[in-house]
Amino acid sequence: MPVQKRNEVKLNRCLYILILLTAPLSLWGQLTVDDCVRMAQTNNMQMQQLELEVAMAREVQQQAFTKYFPQVGIYAIGYQSLRPMLDFGIENIDNSGLRDLLSTLYGNYGAALGMDNHISLLQHGVVAGVTAVQPLYAGGQIVAGNRLARLGVEAAELKRQVGNRETVWQVEQCYWLVVQLESKRSTIAIADSMLERIEADVQSAVDAGLAMPTDLLRVQMKRHELSSQREDLENGIRLGREALAQSIGLQTDSIGELDYESTLLQTTMETDSSIVRHEEDLLRLQVEAKRLERRMEMGKSLPQIAVGAGYGYTNLFDRHSTNGTLFVTMQIPISSWGETVHKMRGLNYAIEAAELQQRDLTEKMRLQERQLSDKLATAKNKLASAEESLRLSDENYRLAKVAYEAGLVPMSELLQAQTEWQRMHDALTDARIAYRLSVREYQLLRE
């Protein structure tokens, strides 16, 4: 990851933490789905991990690039022995004639010339130097390795984009699940208020002898049923908010009311027929990577040629000396050819398997896109149908209430109309959220 990008990410995280620590909880009282998505892209742990994978891939690329340059090394050896490694005198000569001759010459001239009658060498010494080796030909391994590293960076960036899409989709699902449950809770509150008014009217009618007590019991049973539904919804809302908070990196109690009305009521959203699937690019990179791996494996069985230079210092015979050298190396790994043949066959099979997987998953993605398109069209039709059904249920409830008050229909029909009204309200909420999620899922395919 570039330094500037890492700094921006760190700054955004610091700003979010600062706001959470210094601002009251009511600041998050109107969270929109876009707010949640932005926070998830910064705070979500999966996204942070993908950012780190991109940074690691870039470092691997830089590491591979260094193989183009000479490999420079410094060496040094120093030693001190208890006795000289080479200690040889005239008396150690096995040839007696030569030993006697040298002894005579040393006796006549050696002492006068200051010469010793034995030699002691290599009791201590120092060897040091520096070498630089430049590869000229490595069987194509360096070039293939750098290409493979570039593919690794590209793949990591594509995975980050796919991960971002998955994170956004997860946040969308959590957000709209909470909205769906809270909307149903609001519907239950309205329905209970309606039943409360009906209960008061029926109670008055029972007291006046105009209605049966069983009518009152039916209304009270219906209110108890709504109370049970409200309790189930409260549990679902609590769990949904926890999931949403975890996905965007906030504490559960930091999430206030959700601002969704304008988004949920939006019945027309933009879609685009052009779809870019990053998964297809990842499959393509997978095949290319396998081919580069085969190229690198082949390079191991080819000659390795390099040139080098060295400069050294020695002090072995109580004499200081320096020297420079130029050299050429060539290595041909003959004994590994048999092993390489089998590795190449295995890699050929791996390439074929990757190509088959690419074709298979590409076809499945095309099928998924058609399914999402059909799902979107179906969700739009269901939304229109739910809106009309709600309009009809409103009218049906109004007529049933008027008829019951006039004594034309029994209480059961009024309660049935009220139940149908509640069901149609919930159905409309479900249809709106289903349409919103269908459009968003379709949009995410091209992001």
PDB file of C-alpha atoms in Angstrom, residues 79-354:
ATOM      1  CA  TYR A  79      42.461 -17.117  13.091  1.00  0.00           C
ATOM      2  CA  GLN A  80      45.064 -17.717  15.788  1.00  0.00           C
ATOM      3  CA  SER A  81      46.512 -21.232  16.306  1.00  0.00           C
ATOM      4  CA  LEU A  82      48.332 -22.639  19.347  1.00  0.00           C
ATOM      5  CA  ARG A  83      51.083 -23.887  17.046  1.00  0.00           C
ATOM      6  CA  PRO A  84      52.025 -23.008  13.478  1.00  0.00           C
ATOM      7  CA  MET A  85      50.154 -25.027  10.897  1.00  0.00           C
ATOM      8  CA  LEU A  86      53.413 -25.409   8.966  1.00  0.00           C
ATOM      9  CA  ASP A  87      56.563 -26.035  11.045  1.00  0.00           C
ATOM     10  CA  PHE A  88      59.422 -27.610   9.011  1.00  0.00           C
ATOM     11  CA  GLY A  89      63.180 -27.674   9.606  1.00  0.00           C
ATOM     12  CA  ILE A  90      66.356 -29.207   8.050  1.00  0.00           C
ATOM     13  CA  GLU A  91      66.207 -32.063  10.540  1.00  0.00           C
ATOM     14  CA  ASN A  92      62.786 -33.056   9.196  1.00  0.00           C
ATOM     15  CA  ILE A  93      64.183 -33.917   5.732  1.00  0.00           C
ATOM     16  CA  ASP A  94      64.044 -37.685   5.190  1.00  0.00           C
ATOM     17  CA  ASN A  95      66.857 -37.762   2.597  1.00  0.00           C
ATOM     18  CA  SER A  96      70.021 -38.066   4.712  1.00  0.00           C
ATOM     19  CA  GLY A  97      72.359 -36.862   1.966  1.00  0.00           C
ATOM     20  CA  LEU A  98      70.330 -33.756   1.305  1.00  0.00           C
ATOM     21  CA  ARG A  99      69.899 -33.206   5.047  1.00  0.00           C
ATOM     22  CA  ASP A 100      73.685 -33.368   5.631  1.00  0.00           C
ATOM     23  CA  LEU A 101      74.356 -31.028   2.705  1.00  0.00           C
ATOM     24  CA  LEU A 102      71.858 -28.433   3.905  1.00  0.00           C
ATOM     25  CA  SER A 103      73.177 -28.708   7.447  1.00  0.00           C
ATOM     26  CA  THR A 104      76.722 -28.029   6.182  1.00  0.00           C
ATOM     27  CA  LEU A 105      75.608 -25.061   4.091  1.00  0.00           C
ATOM     28  CA  TYR A 106      73.592 -23.635   6.975  1.00  0.00           C
ATOM     29  CA  GLY A 107      76.547 -24.068   9.330  1.00  0.00           C
ATOM     30  CA  ASN A 108      78.873 -22.258   6.933  1.00  0.00           C
ATOM     31  CA  TYR A 109      76.577 -19.492   5.702  1.00  0.00           C
ATOM     32  CA  GLY A 110      73.180 -19.541   7.414  1.00  0.00           C
ATOM     33  CA  ALA A 111      74.084 -17.943  10.684  1.00  0.00           C
ATOM     34  CA  ALA A 112      76.073 -15.241   8.941  1.00  0.00           C
ATOM     35  CA  LEU A 113      73.092 -14.446   6.680  1.00  0.00           C
ATOM     36  CA  GLY A 114      70.627 -14.407   9.591  1.00  0.00           C
ATOM     37  CA  MET A 115      68.662 -17.391   8.352  1.00  0.00           C
ATOM     38  CA  ASP A 116      66.792 -19.866  10.559  1.00  0.00           C
ATOM     39  CA  ASN A 117      67.240 -23.610  10.212  1.00  0.00           C
ATOM     40  CA  HIS A 118      63.415 -24.224  10.158  1.00  0.00           C
ATOM     41  CA  ILE A 119      60.243 -22.553   8.819  1.00  0.00           C
ATOM     42  CA  SER A 120      57.104 -21.771  10.932  1.00  0.00           C
ATOM     43  CA  LEU A 121      54.054 -20.512   9.019  1.00  0.00           C
ATOM     44  CA  LEU A 122      50.275 -20.000   9.358  1.00  0.00           C
ATOM     45  CA  GLN A 123      49.988 -19.633  13.109  1.00  0.00           C
ATOM     46  CA  HIS A 124      47.762 -16.548  12.667  1.00  0.00           C
ATOM     47  CA  GLY A 125      46.300 -14.652   9.754  1.00  0.00           C
ATOM     48  CA  VAL A 126      43.494 -12.516   8.335  1.00  0.00           C
ATOM     49  CA  VAL A 127      41.572 -12.815   5.051  1.00  0.00           C
ATOM     50  CA  ALA A 128      38.879 -10.277   4.077  1.00  0.00           C
ATOM     51  CA  GLY A 129      37.238  -9.062   0.917  1.00  0.00           C
ATOM     52  CA  VAL A 130      34.161  -8.040  -0.997  1.00  0.00           C
ATOM     53  CA  THR A 131      32.501  -9.728  -3.987  1.00  0.00           C
ATOM     54  CA  ALA A 132      29.769  -8.683  -6.424  1.00  0.00           C
ATOM     55  CA  VAL A 133      28.016 -11.223  -8.640  1.00  0.00           C
ATOM     56  CA  GLN A 134      25.747 -10.116 -11.473  1.00  0.00           C
ATOM     57  CA  PRO A 135      23.473 -12.810 -12.961  1.00  0.00           C
ATOM     58  CA  LEU A 136      23.483 -12.731 -16.752  1.00  0.00           C
ATOM     59  CA  TYR A 137      21.135 -15.618 -17.376  1.00  0.00           C
ATOM     60  CA  ALA A 138      19.137 -17.589 -14.816  1.00  0.00           C
ATOM     61  CA  GLY A 139      16.919 -19.590 -17.122  1.00  0.00           C
ATOM     62  CA  GLY A 140      14.276 -16.854 -17.142  1.00  0.00           C
ATOM     63  CA  GLN A 141      13.584 -17.263 -13.418  1.00  0.00           C
ATOM     64  CA  ILE A 142      14.214 -13.609 -12.558  1.00  0.00           C
ATOM     65  CA  VAL A 143      11.912 -12.259 -15.273  1.00  0.00           C
ATOM     66  CA  ALA A 144       9.207 -14.811 -14.490  1.00  0.00           C
ATOM     67  CA  GLY A 145       9.546 -14.122 -10.763  1.00  0.00           C
ATOM     68  CA  ASN A 146       9.013 -10.397 -11.267  1.00  0.00           C
ATOM     69  CA  ARG A 147       5.985 -11.014 -13.469  1.00  0.00           C
ATOM     70  CA  LEU A 148       4.589 -13.372 -10.847  1.00  0.00           C
ATOM     71  CA  ALA A 149       5.120 -10.728  -8.155  1.00  0.00           C
ATOM     72  CA  ARG A 150       3.264  -8.141 -10.262  1.00  0.00           C
ATOM     73  CA  LEU A 151       0.416 -10.597 -10.661  1.00  0.00           C
ATOM     74  CA  GLY A 152       0.411 -11.005  -6.885  1.00  0.00           C
ATOM     75  CA  VAL A 153      -0.079  -7.259  -6.403  1.00  0.00           C
ATOM     76  CA  GLU A 154      -2.832  -7.158  -9.003  1.00  0.00           C
ATOM     77  CA  ALA A 155      -4.538 -10.159  -7.419  1.00  0.00           C
ATOM     78  CA  ALA A 156      -4.323  -8.608  -3.935  1.00  0.00           C
ATOM     79  CA  GLU A 157      -5.895  -5.391  -5.202  1.00  0.00           C
ATOM     80  CA  LEU A 158      -8.678  -7.337  -6.912  1.00  0.00           C
ATOM     81  CA  LYS A 159      -9.289  -9.311  -3.716  1.00  0.00           C
ATOM     82  CA  ARG A 160      -9.530  -6.030  -1.851  1.00  0.00           C
ATOM     83  CA  GLN A 161     -12.182  -4.815  -4.295  1.00  0.00           C
ATOM     84  CA  VAL A 162     -14.089  -8.100  -4.006  1.00  0.00           C
ATOM     85  CA  GLY A 163     -13.766  -7.916  -0.210  1.00  0.00           C
ATOM     86  CA  ASN A 164     -15.051  -4.347  -0.259  1.00  0.00           C
ATOM     87  CA  ARG A 165     -18.086  -5.474  -2.233  1.00  0.00           C
ATOM     88  CA  GLU A 166     -18.726  -8.334   0.194  1.00  0.00           C
ATOM     89  CA  THR A 167     -18.374  -5.971   3.153  1.00  0.00           C
ATOM     90  CA  VAL A 168     -20.801  -3.493   1.620  1.00  0.00           C
ATOM     91  CA  TRP A 169     -23.269  -6.297   0.931  1.00  0.00           C
ATOM     92  CA  GLN A 170     -22.970  -7.564   4.500  1.00  0.00           C
ATOM     93  CA  VAL A 171     -23.614  -4.062   5.882  1.00  0.00           C
ATOM     94  CA  GLU A 172     -26.583  -3.581   3.549  1.00  0.00           C
ATOM     95  CA  GLN A 173     -28.129  -6.862   4.684  1.00  0.00           C
ATOM     96  CA  CYS A 174     -27.599  -6.104   8.396  1.00  0.00           C
ATOM     97  CA  TYR A 175     -28.884  -2.546   8.042  1.00  0.00           C
ATOM     98  CA  TRP A 176     -32.050  -3.440   6.177  1.00  0.00           C
ATOM     99  CA  LEU A 177     -32.742  -6.390   8.458  1.00  0.00           C
ATOM    100  CA  VAL A 178     -32.830  -3.982  11.398  1.00  0.00           C
ATOM    101  CA  VAL A 179     -34.998  -1.585   9.368  1.00  0.00           C
ATOM    102  CA  GLN A 180     -37.353  -4.420   8.450  1.00  0.00           C
ATOM    103  CA  LEU A 181     -37.779  -5.521  12.059  1.00  0.00           C
ATOM    104  CA  GLU A 182     -38.157  -1.979  13.380  1.00  0.00           C
ATOM    105  CA  SER A 183     -40.745  -1.200  10.700  1.00  0.00           C
ATOM    106  CA  LYS A 184     -42.728  -4.247  11.736  1.00  0.00           C
ATOM    107  CA  ARG A 185     -42.471  -3.119  15.343  1.00  0.00           C
ATOM    108  CA  SER A 186     -43.919   0.248  14.323  1.00  0.00           C
ATOM    109  CA  THR A 187     -46.711  -1.517  12.459  1.00  0.00           C
ATOM    110  CA  ILE A 188     -47.503  -3.565  15.565  1.00  0.00           C
ATOM    111  CA  ALA A 189     -47.621  -0.366  17.630  1.00  0.00           C
ATOM    112  CA  ILE A 190     -50.119   1.151  15.184  1.00  0.00           C
ATOM    113  CA  ALA A 191     -52.141  -2.069  15.088  1.00  0.00           C
ATOM    114  CA  ASP A 192     -52.217  -2.217  18.887  1.00  0.00           C
ATOM    115  CA  SER A 193     -53.410   1.389  19.008  1.00  0.00           C
ATOM    116  CA  MET A 194     -56.197   0.468  16.592  1.00  0.00           C
ATOM    117  CA  LEU A 195     -57.139  -2.524  18.736  1.00  0.00           C
ATOM    118  CA  GLU A 196     -57.044  -0.365  21.845  1.00  0.00           C
ATOM    119  CA  ARG A 197     -59.667   1.933  20.342  1.00  0.00           C
ATOM    120  CA  ILE A 198     -61.731  -1.065  19.208  1.00  0.00           C
ATOM    121  CA  GLU A 199     -61.454  -2.575  22.692  1.00  0.00           C
ATOM    122  CA  ALA A 200     -62.744   0.661  24.258  1.00  0.00           C
ATOM    123  CA  ASP A 201     -65.690   0.744  21.830  1.00  0.00           C
ATOM    124  CA  VAL A 202     -66.514  -2.925  22.416  1.00  0.00           C
ATOM    125  CA  GLN A 203     -66.263  -2.484  26.173  1.00  0.00           C
ATOM    126  CA  SER A 204     -68.780   0.323  25.967  1.00  0.00           C
ATOM    127  CA  ALA A 205     -71.030  -1.800  23.781  1.00  0.00           C
ATOM    128  CA  VAL A 206     -70.815  -4.754  26.186  1.00  0.00           C
ATOM    129  CA  ASP A 207     -71.632  -2.515  29.135  1.00  0.00           C
ATOM    130  CA  ALA A 208     -74.660  -1.223  27.249  1.00  0.00           C
ATOM    131  CA  GLY A 209     -75.720  -4.778  26.347  1.00  0.00           C
ATOM    132  CA  LEU A 210     -75.197  -4.131  22.639  1.00  0.00           C
ATOM    133  CA  ALA A 211     -72.296  -6.626  22.165  1.00  0.00           C
ATOM    134  CA  MET A 212     -71.357 -10.037  23.417  1.00  0.00           C
ATOM    135  CA  PRO A 213     -68.519 -10.464  25.954  1.00  0.00           C
ATOM    136  CA  THR A 214     -66.922 -12.894  23.509  1.00  0.00           C
ATOM    137  CA  ASP A 215     -66.278  -9.956  21.169  1.00  0.00           C
ATOM    138  CA  LEU A 216     -64.290  -8.259  23.913  1.00  0.00           C
ATOM    139  CA  LEU A 217     -62.348 -11.443  24.599  1.00  0.00           C
ATOM    140  CA  ARG A 218     -61.404 -11.743  20.907  1.00  0.00           C
ATOM    141  CA  VAL A 219     -59.990  -8.205  20.907  1.00  0.00           C
ATOM    142  CA  GLN A 220     -58.033  -8.836  24.115  1.00  0.00           C
ATOM    143  CA  MET A 221     -56.634 -12.115  22.744  1.00  0.00           C
ATOM    144  CA  LYS A 222     -55.540 -10.283  19.606  1.00  0.00           C
ATOM    145  CA  ARG A 223     -53.720  -7.658  21.697  1.00  0.00           C
ATOM    146  CA  HIS A 224     -51.905 -10.400  23.639  1.00  0.00           C
ATOM    147  CA  GLU A 225     -50.877 -11.972  20.345  1.00  0.00           C
ATOM    148  CA  LEU A 226     -49.406  -8.634  19.203  1.00  0.00           C
ATOM    149  CA  SER A 227     -47.533  -8.346  22.514  1.00  0.00           C
ATOM    150  CA  SER A 228     -45.891 -11.715  21.900  1.00  0.00           C
ATOM    151  CA  GLN A 229     -44.941 -10.665  18.362  1.00  0.00           C
ATOM    152  CA  ARG A 230     -43.448  -7.438  19.709  1.00  0.00           C
ATOM    153  CA  GLU A 231     -41.229  -9.388  22.130  1.00  0.00           C
ATOM    154  CA  ASP A 232     -39.895 -11.586  19.317  1.00  0.00           C
ATOM    155  CA  LEU A 233     -39.182  -8.505  17.243  1.00  0.00           C
ATOM    156  CA  GLU A 234     -37.294  -6.829  20.101  1.00  0.00           C
ATOM    157  CA  ASN A 235     -34.975  -9.835  20.369  1.00  0.00           C
ATOM    158  CA  GLY A 236     -34.386  -9.836  16.623  1.00  0.00           C
ATOM    159  CA  ILE A 237     -33.717  -6.085  16.588  1.00  0.00           C
ATOM    160  CA  ARG A 238     -31.167  -6.394  19.381  1.00  0.00           C
ATOM    161  CA  LEU A 239     -29.263  -9.157  17.567  1.00  0.00           C
ATOM    162  CA  GLY A 240     -29.501  -7.296  14.241  1.00  0.00           C
ATOM    163  CA  ARG A 241     -28.062  -4.137  15.760  1.00  0.00           C
ATOM    164  CA  GLU A 242     -25.193  -6.114  17.268  1.00  0.00           C
ATOM    165  CA  ALA A 243     -24.381  -7.617  13.868  1.00  0.00           C
ATOM    166  CA  LEU A 244     -24.567  -4.177  12.228  1.00  0.00           C
ATOM    167  CA  ALA A 245     -22.320  -2.621  14.881  1.00  0.00           C
ATOM    168  CA  GLN A 246     -19.729  -5.379  14.474  1.00  0.00           C
ATOM    169  CA  SER A 247     -19.646  -4.980  10.702  1.00  0.00           C
ATOM    170  CA  ILE A 248     -19.030  -1.210  10.876  1.00  0.00           C
ATOM    171  CA  GLY A 249     -16.682  -1.239  13.858  1.00  0.00           C
ATOM    172  CA  LEU A 250     -18.886   0.515  16.446  1.00  0.00           C
ATOM    173  CA  GLN A 251     -20.262  -0.397  19.835  1.00  0.00           C
ATOM    174  CA  THR A 252     -23.887  -1.514  19.794  1.00  0.00           C
ATOM    175  CA  ASP A 253     -24.969   1.298  22.101  1.00  0.00           C
ATOM    176  CA  SER A 254     -23.372   3.828  19.738  1.00  0.00           C
ATOM    177  CA  ILE A 255     -26.021   3.198  17.082  1.00  0.00           C
ATOM    178  CA  GLY A 256     -29.120   5.353  17.496  1.00  0.00           C
ATOM    179  CA  GLU A 257     -32.069   5.624  15.158  1.00  0.00           C
ATOM    180  CA  LEU A 258     -31.620   4.667  11.531  1.00  0.00           C
ATOM    181  CA  ASP A 259     -32.447   7.231   8.848  1.00  0.00           C
ATOM    182  CA  TYR A 260     -33.896   5.095   6.082  1.00  0.00           C
ATOM    183  CA  GLU A 261     -37.228   6.592   5.036  1.00  0.00           C
ATOM    184  CA  SER A 262     -35.987   8.481   1.971  1.00  0.00           C
ATOM    185  CA  THR A 263     -33.934   5.521   0.793  1.00  0.00           C
ATOM    186  CA  LEU A 264     -36.589   2.902   1.457  1.00  0.00           C
ATOM    187  CA  LEU A 265     -39.322   4.873  -0.300  1.00  0.00           C
ATOM    188  CA  GLN A 266     -37.163   5.251  -3.415  1.00  0.00           C
ATOM    189  CA  THR A 267     -38.869   2.958  -5.894  1.00  0.00           C
ATOM    190  CA  THR A 268     -36.686   3.672  -8.947  1.00  0.00           C
ATOM    191  CA  MET A 269     -32.965   3.020  -8.831  1.00  0.00           C
ATOM    192  CA  GLU A 270     -30.316   3.040 -11.517  1.00  0.00           C
ATOM    193  CA  THR A 271     -29.049  -0.240 -12.932  1.00  0.00           C
ATOM    194  CA  ASP A 272     -26.521  -0.820 -15.652  1.00  0.00           C
ATOM    195  CA  SER A 273     -26.310  -3.717 -18.065  1.00  0.00           C
ATOM    196  CA  SER A 274     -22.492  -3.509 -18.151  1.00  0.00           C
ATOM    197  CA  ILE A 275     -21.080  -5.775 -15.447  1.00  0.00           C
ATOM    198  CA  VAL A 276     -17.431  -6.095 -14.480  1.00  0.00           C
ATOM    199  CA  ARG A 277     -16.663  -9.155 -12.392  1.00  0.00           C
ATOM    200  CA  HIS A 278     -13.395  -8.945 -10.503  1.00  0.00           C
ATOM    201  CA  GLU A 279     -13.695 -12.666  -9.885  1.00  0.00           C
ATOM    202  CA  GLU A 280     -13.140 -13.229 -13.623  1.00  0.00           C
ATOM    203  CA  ASP A 281      -9.925 -11.219 -13.475  1.00  0.00           C
ATOM    204  CA  LEU A 282      -8.807 -13.253 -10.462  1.00  0.00           C
ATOM    205  CA  LEU A 283      -9.432 -16.488 -12.364  1.00  0.00           C
ATOM    206  CA  ARG A 284      -7.424 -15.143 -15.294  1.00  0.00           C
ATOM    207  CA  LEU A 285      -4.557 -14.212 -12.987  1.00  0.00           C
ATOM    208  CA  GLN A 286      -4.668 -17.670 -11.461  1.00  0.00           C
ATOM    209  CA  VAL A 287      -4.080 -19.275 -14.865  1.00  0.00           C
ATOM    210  CA  GLU A 288      -1.285 -16.803 -15.680  1.00  0.00           C
ATOM    211  CA  ALA A 289       0.360 -17.473 -12.316  1.00  0.00           C
ATOM    212  CA  LYS A 290       0.390 -21.221 -12.974  1.00  0.00           C
ATOM    213  CA  ARG A 291       2.044 -20.639 -16.339  1.00  0.00           C
ATOM    214  CA  LEU A 292       4.698 -18.445 -14.744  1.00  0.00           C
ATOM    215  CA  GLU A 293       5.320 -21.097 -12.098  1.00  0.00           C
ATOM    216  CA  ARG A 294       5.935 -23.571 -14.906  1.00  0.00           C
ATOM    217  CA  ARG A 295       8.328 -21.111 -16.559  1.00  0.00           C
ATOM    218  CA  MET A 296      10.268 -20.693 -13.325  1.00  0.00           C
ATOM    219  CA  GLU A 297      10.465 -24.437 -12.783  1.00  0.00           C
ATOM    220  CA  MET A 298      11.807 -24.917 -16.298  1.00  0.00           C
ATOM    221  CA  GLY A 299      14.409 -22.221 -15.640  1.00  0.00           C
ATOM    222  CA  LYS A 300      15.843 -24.250 -12.773  1.00  0.00           C
ATOM    223  CA  SER A 301      17.033 -26.913 -15.253  1.00  0.00           C
ATOM    224  CA  LEU A 302      18.671 -24.405 -17.629  1.00  0.00           C
ATOM    225  CA  PRO A 303      22.253 -23.064 -17.359  1.00  0.00           C
ATOM    226  CA  GLN A 304      22.875 -20.362 -14.776  1.00  0.00           C
ATOM    227  CA  ILE A 305      25.471 -17.819 -15.902  1.00  0.00           C
ATOM    228  CA  ALA A 306      26.862 -14.945 -13.878  1.00  0.00           C
ATOM    229  CA  VAL A 307      29.870 -12.618 -13.845  1.00  0.00           C
ATOM    230  CA  GLY A 308      31.518 -11.228 -10.766  1.00  0.00           C
ATOM    231  CA  ALA A 309      34.331  -9.248  -9.321  1.00  0.00           C
ATOM    232  CA  GLY A 310      36.120  -9.408  -6.015  1.00  0.00           C
ATOM    233  CA  TYR A 311      38.691  -7.463  -4.078  1.00  0.00           C
ATOM    234  CA  GLY A 312      40.445  -8.925  -1.051  1.00  0.00           C
ATOM    235  CA  TYR A 313      43.047  -8.407   1.654  1.00  0.00           C
ATOM    236  CA  THR A 314      45.283 -11.134   3.123  1.00  0.00           C
ATOM    237  CA  ASN A 315      47.787 -11.341   5.935  1.00  0.00           C
ATOM    238  CA  LEU A 316      48.897 -14.973   6.140  1.00  0.00           C
ATOM    239  CA  PHE A 317      52.693 -14.972   6.039  1.00  0.00           C
ATOM    240  CA  ASP A 318      53.213 -11.823   8.082  1.00  0.00           C
ATOM    241  CA  ARG A 319      52.870  -9.960   4.840  1.00  0.00           C
ATOM    242  CA  HIS A 320      50.013  -7.646   3.914  1.00  0.00           C
ATOM    243  CA  SER A 321      48.683  -7.967   0.382  1.00  0.00           C
ATOM    244  CA  THR A 322      45.601  -6.939  -1.623  1.00  0.00           C
ATOM    245  CA  ASN A 323      44.326  -8.283  -4.903  1.00  0.00           C
ATOM    246  CA  GLY A 324      41.345  -8.003  -7.253  1.00  0.00           C
ATOM    247  CA  THR A 325      39.740 -10.674  -9.447  1.00  0.00           C
ATOM    248  CA  LEU A 326      37.199 -10.999 -12.216  1.00  0.00           C
ATOM    249  CA  PHE A 327      35.379 -14.282 -12.743  1.00  0.00           C
ATOM    250  CA  VAL A 328      32.586 -15.984 -14.701  1.00  0.00           C
ATOM    251  CA  THR A 329      30.451 -18.822 -13.317  1.00  0.00           C
ATOM    252  CA  MET A 330      28.218 -21.278 -15.135  1.00  0.00           C
ATOM    253  CA  GLN A 331      26.124 -23.986 -13.530  1.00  0.00           C
ATOM    254  CA  ILE A 332      24.176 -26.685 -15.376  1.00  0.00           C
ATOM    255  CA  PRO A 333      21.991 -28.811 -13.059  1.00  0.00           C
ATOM    256  CA  ILE A 334      22.157 -32.044 -15.070  1.00  0.00           C
ATOM    257  CA  SER A 335      21.131 -34.421 -12.282  1.00  0.00           C
ATOM    258  CA  SER A 336      17.814 -32.600 -11.681  1.00  0.00           C
ATOM    259  CA  TRP A 337      16.502 -32.918 -15.229  1.00  0.00           C
ATOM    260  CA  GLY A 338      14.543 -36.083 -14.458  1.00  0.00           C
ATOM    261  CA  GLU A 339      12.893 -34.445 -11.458  1.00  0.00           C
ATOM    262  CA  THR A 340      12.114 -31.350 -13.524  1.00  0.00           C
ATOM    263  CA  VAL A 341      10.326 -33.423 -16.181  1.00  0.00           C
ATOM    264  CA  HIS A 342       7.842 -34.751 -13.623  1.00  0.00           C
ATOM    265  CA  LYS A 343       7.382 -31.312 -12.042  1.00  0.00           C
ATOM    266  CA  MET A 344       6.635 -29.846 -15.476  1.00  0.00           C
ATOM    267  CA  ARG A 345       4.014 -32.511 -16.132  1.00  0.00           C
ATOM    268  CA  GLY A 346       2.406 -31.781 -12.782  1.00  0.00           C
ATOM    269  CA  LEU A 347       2.340 -28.055 -13.528  1.00  0.00           C
ATOM    270  CA  ASN A 348       0.801 -28.713 -16.944  1.00  0.00           C
ATOM    271  CA  TYR A 349      -2.011 -30.569 -15.204  1.00  0.00           C
ATOM    272  CA  ALA A 350      -2.343 -27.682 -12.735  1.00  0.00           C
ATOM    273  CA  ILE A 351      -2.673 -25.207 -15.619  1.00  0.00           C
ATOM    274  CA  GLU A 352      -5.307 -27.363 -17.290  1.00  0.00           C
ATOM    275  CA  ALA A 353      -7.234 -27.605 -13.998  1.00  0.00           C
ATOM    276  CA  ALA A 354      -7.058 -23.816 -13.536  1.00  0.00           C
TER     277      ALA A 354
END
